[in-house]
C-alpha cells in the first residue's frame, strides 16, 4: 500500500536526483520553443501513438532563488507560491511559505516557522499545508490553514492523534474551501479506513465515509465529487506480506460511492482525471468515460499531477508534460550534460494552468533555484 506523506517535492512528484548534469539555460531570458509532438485523440485504453522527442535541456523562461529546497510548488498565472526548508543545524530547520509575483519579480514570505512545511495546496482564498517539527519521524504532523490574504494560521486537523492509527502517514487535499484528509486505523487486527472533511474557516469536522477491511488514501477533486483510493486488507498480514488490490472510488454529494477503476493516486482536472492503473501505468480517465494510457515506464513513488488540460508525471529518466486530450507532450531530461560535478539536475515540483515548475540544482555548488516552463510555448503537430 503506497501512502504518501509528506511529499518532498510535489506532493507528490518526487524525482530522485541523478548525479549527472550539464549547462543550464539562462536564468532570465526566454528560450526557444519546446520540442513537442501530438497524437490523435484516443478513444480506448491505449497510449498515444506519437513518440515525443526528449528535449536536451528544459525550456525554462525564468529562474529565481527558491530560498532553500523547494517542496510543494503552486505556479499560478501571475505568481508562484511554494514551500522551502533551510536546515540551520542537525536538529533545527526553518520552514517557509513564499510567494513571488511574476510581474515585478518581488518575493515575500507569507509564513515562517521553525518546523517543516510541506504538502502545500491552495484555493482562491486559502492556503493549507502539513507542518511538523519532528524531523526524524514526523510524529507531530498536523494540518494547518491560512487565508491567502494573510493572517494567523489555524489548526485544521490532527490525524495522527486518532486512536488505533495505523502507520505514520496520511494524505490531505483542499477542494474549494473544504479540507479532506484520511485516517487509517487497525482495530483488533482489522483495517478501518476513514475520510474526513472540514469547511474553512470554522466548520466542524465531518466523517465523509468509513469502511472496514480497507484503508482510504489520496483524496482528490474531480467532476464535482471527491475521488479516493481504497486499498483492501486482504490476507495481510496473516497469510500475505502485501495488502489486497486498490480501487478508485468517486463519491458524489448524495453519498453514493462508485468504483471507477483499479489503481490509485488520483489527481483531478476539469476534463479528465489522471491516476496509476492496476499495473502502475499513468492513465487518464475523461469525463465521457473513455480511458487513455499515458505511458508504460512508471517509477514507483511518483504520482501524476494535474492542472487544467495538462498532466505532469515522471519515469526513471524523463519527466513528461502531456495534454491527454490530443497526446501533445513535452518530454525532458532531468539531468543535463555528461555527468560530473559541473552538471545540473532538474526536478519537476509543480504544474499550473500556465507554467510547470522545476527545481534546478547545480551539482558543484548545490545552488537551488525554481525554473518555470511556459506551457503556452509547447507547440504540437509540427
Coordinates of C-alpha atoms in Angstrom, one line a residue:
X1 CA 0.0 0.0 0.0
X2 CA 1.5 3.3 -1.0
X3 CA 0.8 6.2 1.3
X4 CA 2.5 9.5 0.5
X5 CA 3.4 11.9 3.3
X6 CA 4.7 14.5 3.2
X7 CA 6.0 14.7 -0.4
X8 CA 9.4 16.4 -0.5
X9 CA 8.9 17.8 -3.9
X10 CA 5.4 17.9 -5.3
X11 CA 3.2 16.2 -3.4
X12 CA 3.6 14.5 -4.7
X13 CA 6.0 14.0 -7.5
X14 CA 9.5 13.5 -6.1
X15 CA 12.1 12.5 -8.6
X16 CA 15.4 11.0 -7.4
X17 CA 18.2 13.4 -8.1
X18 CA 20.7 12.0 -10.6
X19 CA 24.4 12.7 -10.3
X20 CA 25.0 13.6 -13.9
X21 CA 24.3 17.1 -15.4
X22 CA 25.4 19.9 -17.7
X23 CA 24.9 23.6 -18.5
X24 CA 21.6 25.1 -17.6
X25 CA 19.6 27.5 -19.7
X26 CA 19.7 31.2 -19.0
X27 CA 18.0 32.1 -15.7
X28 CA 16.4 35.3 -17.1
X29 CA 16.0 35.3 -20.8
X30 CA 13.3 33.3 -22.8
X31 CA 14.5 30.3 -24.7
X32 CA 13.3 28.7 -27.9
X33 CA 10.0 26.9 -28.4
X34 CA 10.0 23.4 -26.8
X35 CA 10.2 20.3 -29.0
X36 CA 6.8 18.5 -28.8
X37 CA 4.6 16.3 -30.9
X38 CA 0.9 15.5 -30.9
X39 CA -1.2 12.4 -31.4
X40 CA -4.8 11.8 -32.4
X41 CA -7.4 11.8 -29.7
X42 CA -7.5 8.2 -28.3
X43 CA -10.8 6.5 -27.6
X44 CA -9.6 3.3 -25.9
X45 CA -7.1 2.3 -23.2
X46 CA -4.0 2.7 -25.4
X47 CA -1.1 5.1 -25.3
X48 CA -1.0 8.0 -27.8
X49 CA 0.8 6.9 -30.9
X50 CA 3.3 9.7 -31.1
X51 CA 6.7 9.4 -29.5
X52 CA 7.8 12.9 -28.4
X53 CA 11.5 13.6 -28.8
X54 CA 13.1 14.4 -25.4
X55 CA 14.4 17.9 -25.2
X56 CA 18.1 18.1 -24.2
X57 CA 17.5 21.0 -21.8
X58 CA 14.5 22.3 -20.1
X59 CA 13.0 25.2 -22.0
X60 CA 12.7 27.5 -19.0
X61 CA 11.6 31.1 -19.3
X62 CA 12.5 32.2 -15.8
X63 CA 14.6 31.1 -12.8
X64 CA 14.8 32.6 -9.3
X65 CA 16.2 31.7 -5.9
X66 CA 14.0 29.2 -4.1
X67 CA 15.3 30.1 -0.7
X68 CA 16.2 26.5 0.1
X69 CA 14.9 23.2 -1.0
X70 CA 11.6 23.6 -2.7
X71 CA 8.8 21.3 -1.6
X72 CA 5.3 21.9 -2.8
X73 CA 5.1 24.5 -5.6
X74 CA 2.0 26.1 -7.0
X75 CA 2.6 28.0 -10.2
X76 CA -0.3 30.3 -11.0
X77 CA -0.7 32.6 -14.0
X78 CA 0.7 35.7 -12.2
X79 CA 2.6 34.3 -9.2
X80 CA 4.3 31.3 -7.8
X81 CA 3.6 30.0 -4.2
X82 CA 5.9 27.4 -2.7
X83 CA 7.3 25.9 0.4
X84 CA 11.0 25.9 1.2
X85 CA 13.0 24.4 4.1
X86 CA 16.5 25.5 5.1
X87 CA 18.5 23.5 7.7
X88 CA 20.0 25.5 10.5
X89 CA 21.8 22.6 12.0
X90 CA 21.3 18.9 12.6
X91 CA 18.2 19.3 14.6
X92 CA 16.8 22.7 13.6
X93 CA 15.3 24.0 10.3
X94 CA 13.4 27.0 9.1
X95 CA 10.2 26.3 7.0
X96 CA 8.6 29.0 4.9
X97 CA 5.7 29.6 2.5
X98 CA 6.9 32.1 -0.1
X99 CA 5.2 34.0 -2.9
X100 CA 6.8 35.6 -6.0
X101 CA 4.9 38.0 -8.1
X102 CA 5.9 37.4 -11.7
X103 CA 5.1 40.9 -13.0
X104 CA 7.6 42.8 -10.8
X105 CA 9.8 39.9 -9.5
X106 CA 9.2 40.6 -5.8
X107 CA 9.3 37.7 -3.3
X108 CA 7.7 37.8 0.1
X109 CA 7.4 35.4 3.0
X110 CA 3.8 34.5 3.7
X111 CA 4.6 32.3 6.7
X112 CA 7.7 31.2 8.6
X113 CA 8.2 28.7 11.4
X114 CA 10.9 26.5 13.0
X115 CA 9.3 23.4 11.5
X116 CA 9.0 21.6 8.2
X117 CA 6.2 22.9 5.9
X118 CA 5.1 20.6 3.2
X119 CA 2.1 19.4 1.1
X120 CA 1.0 22.9 0.4
X121 CA -2.2 23.3 -1.6
X122 CA -4.2 26.4 -2.4
X123 CA -7.7 27.6 -3.4
X124 CA -8.7 31.1 -4.4
X125 CA -8.9 32.1 -0.8
X126 CA -7.0 29.6 1.3
X127 CA -3.6 28.0 1.8
X128 CA -3.5 24.6 3.5
X129 CA -0.4 22.6 4.5
X130 CA 1.1 19.9 6.7
X131 CA 3.6 21.0 9.3
X132 CA 5.8 19.1 11.8
X133 CA 8.8 19.8 14.0
X134 CA 9.9 16.2 14.5
X135 CA 12.5 15.9 11.7
X136 CA 13.0 12.2 12.1
X137 CA 9.6 10.6 12.3
X138 CA 7.1 13.5 11.7
X139 CA 5.2 12.2 14.7
X140 CA 3.7 15.7 15.4
X141 CA 2.4 16.3 11.8
X142 CA -0.8 18.4 11.7
X143 CA -2.9 20.2 9.0
X144 CA -3.0 24.0 9.1
X145 CA -4.7 26.7 7.1
X146 CA -4.2 30.4 6.5
X147 CA -6.1 32.9 4.3
X148 CA -4.4 33.8 1.1
X149 CA -4.6 37.4 2.1
X150 CA -2.6 36.7 5.3
X151 CA -3.4 36.3 9.0
X152 CA -2.8 33.7 11.7
X153 CA -2.6 30.0 10.9
X154 CA -5.5 27.8 12.0
X155 CA -5.2 24.2 13.2
X156 CA -7.5 22.1 11.0
X157 CA -6.7 18.5 11.8
X158 CA -4.5 16.3 13.9
X159 CA -4.9 12.9 12.1
X160 CA -2.0 11.1 13.9
X161 CA -3.8 11.6 17.3
X162 CA -6.6 9.3 16.2
X163 CA -6.9 6.1 18.4
X164 CA -5.5 2.9 16.8
X165 CA -3.9 4.9 14.0
X166 CA -2.2 2.6 11.5
X167 CA 1.2 3.5 10.1
X168 CA 2.7 7.0 10.2
X169 CA 1.2 8.7 7.2
X170 CA -1.9 10.5 6.0
X171 CA -3.0 12.3 2.8
X172 CA -4.7 15.7 2.6
X173 CA -6.2 17.9 -0.1
X174 CA -8.1 21.2 -0.4
X175 CA -11.2 21.3 -2.6
X176 CA -12.5 24.9 -2.8
X177 CA -13.0 25.8 0.9
X178 CA -13.1 22.2 2.2
X179 CA -10.1 20.3 3.6
X180 CA -10.2 16.5 3.2
X181 CA -7.9 14.0 5.0
X182 CA -7.8 10.3 5.7
X183 CA -7.4 8.4 8.9
X184 CA -6.4 4.7 8.7
X185 CA -6.8 2.5 11.7
X186 CA -6.2 -1.1 12.7
X187 CA -8.6 -2.3 15.3
X188 CA -8.1 -5.9 16.7
X189 CA -6.2 -6.7 13.5
X190 CA -8.9 -5.4 11.1
X191 CA -8.3 -2.3 9.0
X192 CA -10.7 0.6 9.0
X193 CA -10.3 3.5 6.6
X194 CA -11.9 6.9 7.3
X195 CA -12.3 10.0 5.2
X196 CA -12.9 13.4 6.9
X197 CA -13.6 16.9 5.8
X198 CA -13.8 20.3 7.3
X199 CA -15.2 23.5 5.8
X200 CA -13.0 26.6 6.3
X201 CA -12.7 28.6 8.3
X202 CA -14.6 27.3 11.3
X203 CA -16.7 24.3 10.2
X204 CA -17.0 21.2 12.3
X205 CA -15.1 18.0 11.4
X206 CA -17.3 15.7 9.4
X207 CA -16.9 12.0 8.7
X208 CA -17.4 11.5 5.0
X209 CA -17.2 7.8 4.8
X210 CA -15.7 4.8 6.7
X211 CA -15.1 1.2 5.5
X212 CA -14.0 -1.9 7.4
X213 CA -11.4 -4.2 5.9
X214 CA -9.8 -1.4 3.8
X215 CA -7.7 1.7 4.0
X216 CA -8.5 5.0 2.3
X217 CA -6.0 7.4 0.8
X218 CA -5.2 10.1 -1.7
X219 CA -8.4 12.2 -1.8
X220 CA -8.8 14.5 -4.8
X221 CA -11.5 16.6 -6.5
X222 CA -12.8 15.5 -9.9
X223 CA -16.0 16.3 -11.9
X224 CA -17.9 17.7 -8.9
X225 CA -17.1 14.9 -6.5
X226 CA -14.3 13.6 -4.3
X227 CA -12.2 10.7 -5.6
X228 CA -10.1 8.5 -3.3
X229 CA -8.1 5.3 -3.3
X230 CA -9.4 2.3 -1.3
X231 CA -6.9 -0.5 -0.6
X232 CA -8.3 -3.8 0.6
X233 CA -6.6 -5.5 3.5
X234 CA -7.0 -9.0 2.0
X235 CA -5.0 -11.6 4.0
X236 CA -2.4 -9.0 5.2
X237 CA -0.5 -9.6 7.4
X238 CA -1.7 -13.1 8.5
X239 CA -1.3 -15.0 5.2
X240 CA 0.3 -12.4 2.9
X241 CA 3.1 -9.9 3.1
X242 CA 1.2 -7.4 0.9
X243 CA -2.3 -5.9 1.1
X244 CA -5.1 -6.6 -1.5
X245 CA -5.9 -4.6 -4.6
X246 CA -6.5 -0.9 -4.8
X247 CA -9.5 0.8 -6.4
X248 CA -10.5 4.3 -7.3
X249 CA -13.9 5.4 -6.0
X250 CA -15.9 8.5 -6.8
X251 CA -18.2 9.8 -4.0
X252 CA -20.9 12.3 -5.0
X253 CA -22.6 14.9 -2.8
X254 CA -25.5 12.5 -2.1
X255 CA -23.1 9.9 -0.6
X256 CA -23.1 7.5 -3.5
X257 CA -19.6 5.8 -4.0
X258 CA -19.0 4.2 -7.3
X259 CA -15.9 2.3 -8.4
X260 CA -14.3 4.0 -11.5
X261 CA -11.2 1.9 -11.9
X262 CA -8.4 -0.2 -10.5
X263 CA -5.3 1.5 -9.2
X264 CA -4.9 4.7 -7.2
X265 CA -3.2 8.1 -6.6
X266 CA -5.8 10.2 -8.5
X267 CA -5.3 13.9 -9.5
X268 CA -8.3 15.6 -11.0
X269 CA -8.7 18.3 -13.7
X270 CA -11.7 19.9 -15.3
X271 CA -12.0 17.4 -18.2
X272 CA -10.0 14.3 -17.0
X273 CA -8.5 12.6 -14.0
X274 CA -5.0 11.1 -14.0
X275 CA -4.1 8.1 -11.9
X276 CA -2.0 5.0 -11.8
X277 CA -3.8 2.0 -13.1
X278 CA -3.5 -1.6 -11.6
X279 CA -0.2 -2.1 -13.5
X280 CA 1.1 1.3 -12.2
X281 CA 0.8 2.9 -15.7
X282 CA -0.1 6.6 -15.7
X283 CA -3.6 6.8 -17.1
X284 CA -6.2 9.4 -17.9
X285 CA -9.9 8.9 -17.4
X286 CA -12.1 11.5 -19.2
X287 CA -15.5 12.8 -18.1
X288 CA -17.2 11.0 -21.0
X289 CA -15.8 7.7 -19.7
X290 CA -13.0 6.9 -22.2
X291 CA -9.5 6.0 -21.0
X292 CA -6.1 6.8 -22.3
X293 CA -2.9 5.2 -21.1
X294 CA -0.3 7.9 -21.0
X295 CA 2.8 5.8 -20.7
X296 CA 4.2 2.4 -19.5
X297 CA 7.5 3.3 -17.9
X298 CA 6.5 4.2 -14.4
X299 CA 8.8 4.9 -11.5
X300 CA 7.5 3.7 -8.1
X301 CA 6.6 6.5 -5.8
X302 CA 5.9 9.2 -8.4
X303 CA 2.2 10.0 -9.0
X304 CA 0.8 12.2 -11.8
X305 CA -0.3 15.8 -11.0
X306 CA -2.9 17.6 -13.0
X307 CA -3.7 21.3 -13.7
X308 CA -6.1 22.4 -16.3
X309 CA -5.5 20.5 -19.6
X310 CA -2.1 19.2 -18.6
X311 CA -0.7 16.3 -16.5
X312 CA 2.9 16.1 -15.2
X313 CA 4.4 12.7 -14.4
X314 CA 7.8 11.0 -14.4
X315 CA 9.6 7.8 -15.2
X316 CA 13.1 6.7 -14.3
X317 CA 14.8 9.0 -16.8
X318 CA 12.4 11.7 -18.1
X319 CA 9.6 13.8 -16.8
X320 CA 6.6 14.4 -19.1
X321 CA 4.2 17.3 -19.5
X322 CA 1.3 15.9 -21.6
X323 CA -2.1 17.1 -22.8
X324 CA -4.1 13.8 -22.8
X325 CA -6.9 15.2 -24.9
X326 CA -4.7 15.1 -28.0
X327 CA -1.4 13.4 -26.9
X328 CA 0.6 16.6 -27.1
X329 CA 3.7 16.1 -24.9
X330 CA 7.0 17.6 -23.9
X331 CA 9.5 15.0 -22.5
X332 CA 12.5 16.5 -20.7
X333 CA 15.8 15.1 -19.4
X334 CA 16.1 15.5 -15.6
X335 CA 19.9 15.5 -15.7
X336 CA 21.7 17.8 -18.1
X337 CA 25.2 17.2 -19.5
X338 CA 27.6 14.3 -19.5
X339 CA 28.0 13.8 -15.7
X340 CA 30.3 15.1 -13.1
X341 CA 30.2 18.0 -10.6
X342 CA 29.7 20.6 -13.3
X343 CA 26.2 19.4 -14.3
X344 CA 22.7 20.3 -13.3
X345 CA 19.6 18.4 -12.3
X346 CA 16.0 19.5 -12.9
X347 CA 13.3 18.0 -10.7
X348 CA 9.6 18.6 -11.5
X349 CA 7.9 20.1 -8.5
X350 CA 4.6 21.6 -9.7
X351 CA 2.2 22.4 -12.5
X352 CA -0.4 25.1 -13.0
X353 CA -2.6 26.4 -15.8
X354 CA 0.2 28.4 -17.4
X355 CA 3.5 27.1 -16.1
X356 CA 5.3 24.0 -15.0
X357 CA 7.8 24.4 -12.2
X358 CA 11.2 22.7 -11.8
X359 CA 13.7 22.7 -9.0
X360 CA 17.1 23.3 -10.6
X361 CA 20.1 22.0 -8.6
X362 CA 23.6 22.9 -9.7
X363 CA 25.7 19.9 -8.7
X364 CA 29.0 21.6 -7.9
X365 CA 27.6 24.4 -5.7
X366 CA 24.3 22.9 -4.5
X367 CA 22.6 26.1 -5.6
X368 CA 18.8 25.7 -5.8
X369 CA 16.5 27.7 -8.0
X370 CA 13.0 27.4 -9.2
X371 CA 12.6 27.4 -13.0
X372 CA 9.4 27.8 -15.0
X373 CA 8.3 26.3 -18.3
X374 CA 5.7 28.3 -20.1
X375 CA 3.1 25.7 -21.3
X376 CA 1.8 28.2 -23.9
X377 CA 5.2 27.7 -25.7
X378 CA 4.7 24.0 -26.3
X379 CA 3.9 23.6 -30.0
X380 CA 2.3 20.4 -31.2
X381 CA 1.6 19.0 -34.6
X382 CA 4.7 20.4 -36.2

